[in-house]
Amino acid sequence: MRVAPSAGKPAEAAMLVNVPRLVTAYYSDRPDPSVASQRVIFGTSGHRGSAFEKAFNEWHILAITQAICLYRVQKKIDGPLFLGMDTHALSAPALASALEVLAANGVDVMLSQGDEYTPTPVVSHAILTHNRGRSTGLADGIVVTPSHNPPHDGGFKYNPPNGGPAASTITDWIEARANQFLEAGLAGVKRILFEKALHASTTHRHDYLNTYVADLANVLDMDAIRGAKLNMGVDPLGGAGVHYWGPIAERYGLNIAVVNEAVDPTFRFMTVDWDGQIRMDPSSPYAMQRLIGLKDRFDIAFACDTDHDRHGIVTKSGGLLAPNHYLSVAILYLFQHRPKWPNGAAVGKTVVTTQMIDRVAAKLGRRLYEVPVGFKWFVEGLLDGSLAFGGEESAGASFVRQDGTVWTTDKDGIVPALLAAEITARMGRDPGEIYGDLTREFGEPLYDRVEAPATPDQKALLAKLSPQQMKLADLAGEPIQAVLTRAPGNGAAIGGLKVVTKTGWFAARPSGTENIYKIYAESFQDGEHLRRIVDEAQSIVSGALAAAPISGAGKVDPSLPLPPAPQTETEENA
C-alpha cells in the first residue's frame, strides 16, 4: 500500500469538494443506464457513488425509492418507514428526493425531529422498537449515507423490518426494478413536490435522539462508567451523531468532551487518509491523527464514522487500537460480564476478521459463527438471540442488550465506543492493556490487507472458485488445514476463497465496487511469515485468475427479465 505524502496531515483547500457544483450535478446530470457505472448498483452497504460521475444523482434516488415502495406493497409492509441521513453533502438532497416519492406512494414516513441527523444504528433501533411484539403494521427504514466515504460521495441503503442491512435477495430485486425505471426514463415513478410531501398527512416527526439515548442503559453499564468518573473524549468526525454525545453525557452524568462539534460537508477539519483522500474512517491512523494527538488528555477516547456505525478506540496505553484488537477485547469482556446472556449464544465474525477471536471464543467456551463479509449475515442471529455479538474487521459491530435480547441488527458505532469506557471503568485498565494480556496468552498476530487490479471477468472467476481448483499442499511453510469457499458458520459462499494453516491464513475476494481484488492475511508468527503468506497468496490468486477470458462476461445484461421477488426477507440467511 503506497501511502500518499499528504496522509495524516490537515486537508488542504485544493482537496475540498465544491459543494454547490456537487449538488448541481446531483439535480442536473442524468445517468445513462447503458453505462454500467451509471446504473443502480447495491454493494454490501447500499447504492453509493458521486454525482460528478453520474453514479449518485436524483434519478437514481427516485428510481430506487419507487422500487422500495413496490417491494413494500408486494411484501405487505404497511407500517411507518424510518428515514434518516448523515452529514454528507448529497444526503439532504437525496432525502428530499426520496420523501417526494414516498409521500406520493402514501408511505407513512418518520423524519427526525428538528431535522436532526440520524445515525444508522438509531434507525435500526427505531425499526426494532416499533416492531417489537408486532406481526402486522411492521416498519422498515432507509438511511441516506455512504458511510465513511469521501465527501463527494452519496449513499442510499434499505433496512427491512428485521432492522438490519437488506439481504441480497431483496437488494437484487430493488436494484433490478430501479434500473428498469432508469431505462424507462422514470416512467411509473410517482412523485409530488417536496413542500407538499413535507406537509403531507403521511409525513411525521420522530424523536430519534432521545428514544435511543434513553435506552442505552439497557445495553451498557452506564452506572459503572459514571461511578468511575472517567475523563472521556469523543470526535464525531463531523458525522450524524455529532449532537448525540452531549445528551448522552447529560442524561447519564458522564464526563465526555466532544473535541470537535463542527458539521461541514467539505470535512475540511479532517486529516487526510492513507491515499490522499478525505475519508471519515475512525479505524484509520491517518484520519484519526487529531484524536490520537489528544490521547493523554483522556482516560479513554473514541470516534465514529459519518453515519456512526463504525467505531475507533484511542487508549492512553497504545493510541488507536486496530479494529481486530478491540473486537477481541470486547468479546472477552462482554461474555464474562453479561450474566443474563444465554449460554448458547455465539460469537459472530466475518471470514476476514482476526483469528484471535477464534482463540478468545474457545477460551470462553463459546461457539464461533463465521460468515461472509457483510453485516447482513449477523441480522437473524442478533434478532433471535442465537448470536450475542457480531463484528467485522472494518470496525463494525453490535451486540445484544444486557438481558440477551436484540439491541440493533445493523452496525452500531456508539455502543462499542461507550463499551470501551465500561471496560476501562470495571477492569481498571484500558482495552489496549487488556489486548496485551491476550497476546501474551495466544501470541501476537500481524494482519495486512492488499489490493490488486482485476478485470470484471477475473472478479467473476475469483468469486466462483472451488476448493478443487486449488492444488495446494502448504502455505508459507505450513501444511494447509482448510481451503474454504463457503463460510464455516452458515455455509454461504464467501465470494472468493480462504486458505488456513495452524498459525496463519489468507482470504481473497473481489471488490463489489471497484475493478480490484483484496487479499486479507494474518500471521501468528512474525512479519516475515506474514510477508510470505501475502506473496504466496498473490501468486496463487494470480495463477487462478490467469484462466479468465477477455470478454464481456460479468457485465449486466439490461435485457434480462426482472428477478422474482424474494420469498422471505431472511431466506438468504437460511
PDB file of C-alpha atoms in Angstrom, residues 37 41 43 48 53 149-150 153 274-275 277 279 449 451-456 458-460 509-518:
ATOM      1  CA  SER A  37     -21.054   2.504 -13.765  1.00  0.00           C
ATOM      2  CA  ILE A  41     -25.649  -0.975  -8.004  1.00  0.00           C
ATOM      3  CA  GLY A  43     -22.944  -3.294  -2.850  1.00  0.00           C
ATOM      4  CA  ARG A  48     -23.087   4.530  -3.478  1.00  0.00           C
ATOM      5  CA  GLU A  53     -19.574  10.597 -12.086  1.00  0.00           C
ATOM      6  CA  ASN A 149     -16.679   7.510   2.024  1.00  0.00           C
ATOM      7  CA  PRO A 150     -15.151  10.780   0.764  1.00  0.00           C
ATOM      8  CA  ASP A 153     -19.984  10.527  -2.456  1.00  0.00           C
ATOM      9  CA  TRP A 274      -3.631   6.983   3.520  1.00  0.00           C
ATOM     10  CA  ASP A 275      -4.388   7.560  -0.177  1.00  0.00           C
ATOM     11  CA  GLN A 277      -8.374  11.466   0.126  1.00  0.00           C
ATOM     12  CA  ARG A 279     -12.273   9.925   4.460  1.00  0.00           C
ATOM     13  CA  ARG A 449      -4.690  -6.218   3.561  1.00  0.00           C
ATOM     14  CA  GLU A 451      -5.309  -4.781  -3.243  1.00  0.00           C
ATOM     15  CA  ALA A 452      -4.563  -5.619  -6.856  1.00  0.00           C
ATOM     16  CA  PRO A 453      -6.234  -4.834 -10.222  1.00  0.00           C
ATOM     17  CA  ALA A 454      -8.733  -7.332 -11.647  1.00  0.00           C
ATOM     18  CA  THR A 455     -10.988  -7.229 -14.699  1.00  0.00           C
ATOM     19  CA  PRO A 456     -14.728  -7.927 -14.336  1.00  0.00           C
ATOM     20  CA  GLN A 458     -11.348 -12.103 -13.273  1.00  0.00           C
ATOM     21  CA  LYS A 459     -13.501 -10.878 -10.411  1.00  0.00           C
ATOM     22  CA  ALA A 460     -16.316 -13.186 -11.521  1.00  0.00           C
ATOM     23  CA  ARG A 509     -12.261 -11.773  -2.645  1.00  0.00           C
ATOM     24  CA  PRO A 510     -13.254  -9.346  -5.406  1.00  0.00           C
ATOM     25  CA  SER A 511     -14.341  -5.815  -4.601  1.00  0.00           C
ATOM     26  CA  GLY A 512     -18.037  -5.168  -5.061  1.00  0.00           C
ATOM     27  CA  THR A 513     -17.491  -1.602  -6.291  1.00  0.00           C
ATOM     28  CA  GLU A 514     -14.078  -1.416  -7.977  1.00  0.00           C
ATOM     29  CA  ASN A 515     -12.090  -3.459 -10.521  1.00  0.00           C
ATOM     30  CA  ILE A 516      -9.754  -4.830  -7.886  1.00  0.00           C
ATOM     31  CA  TYR A 517      -9.463  -7.849  -5.636  1.00  0.00           C
ATOM     32  CA  LYS A 518      -8.451  -7.779  -1.998  1.00  0.00           C
TER      33      LYS A 518
END
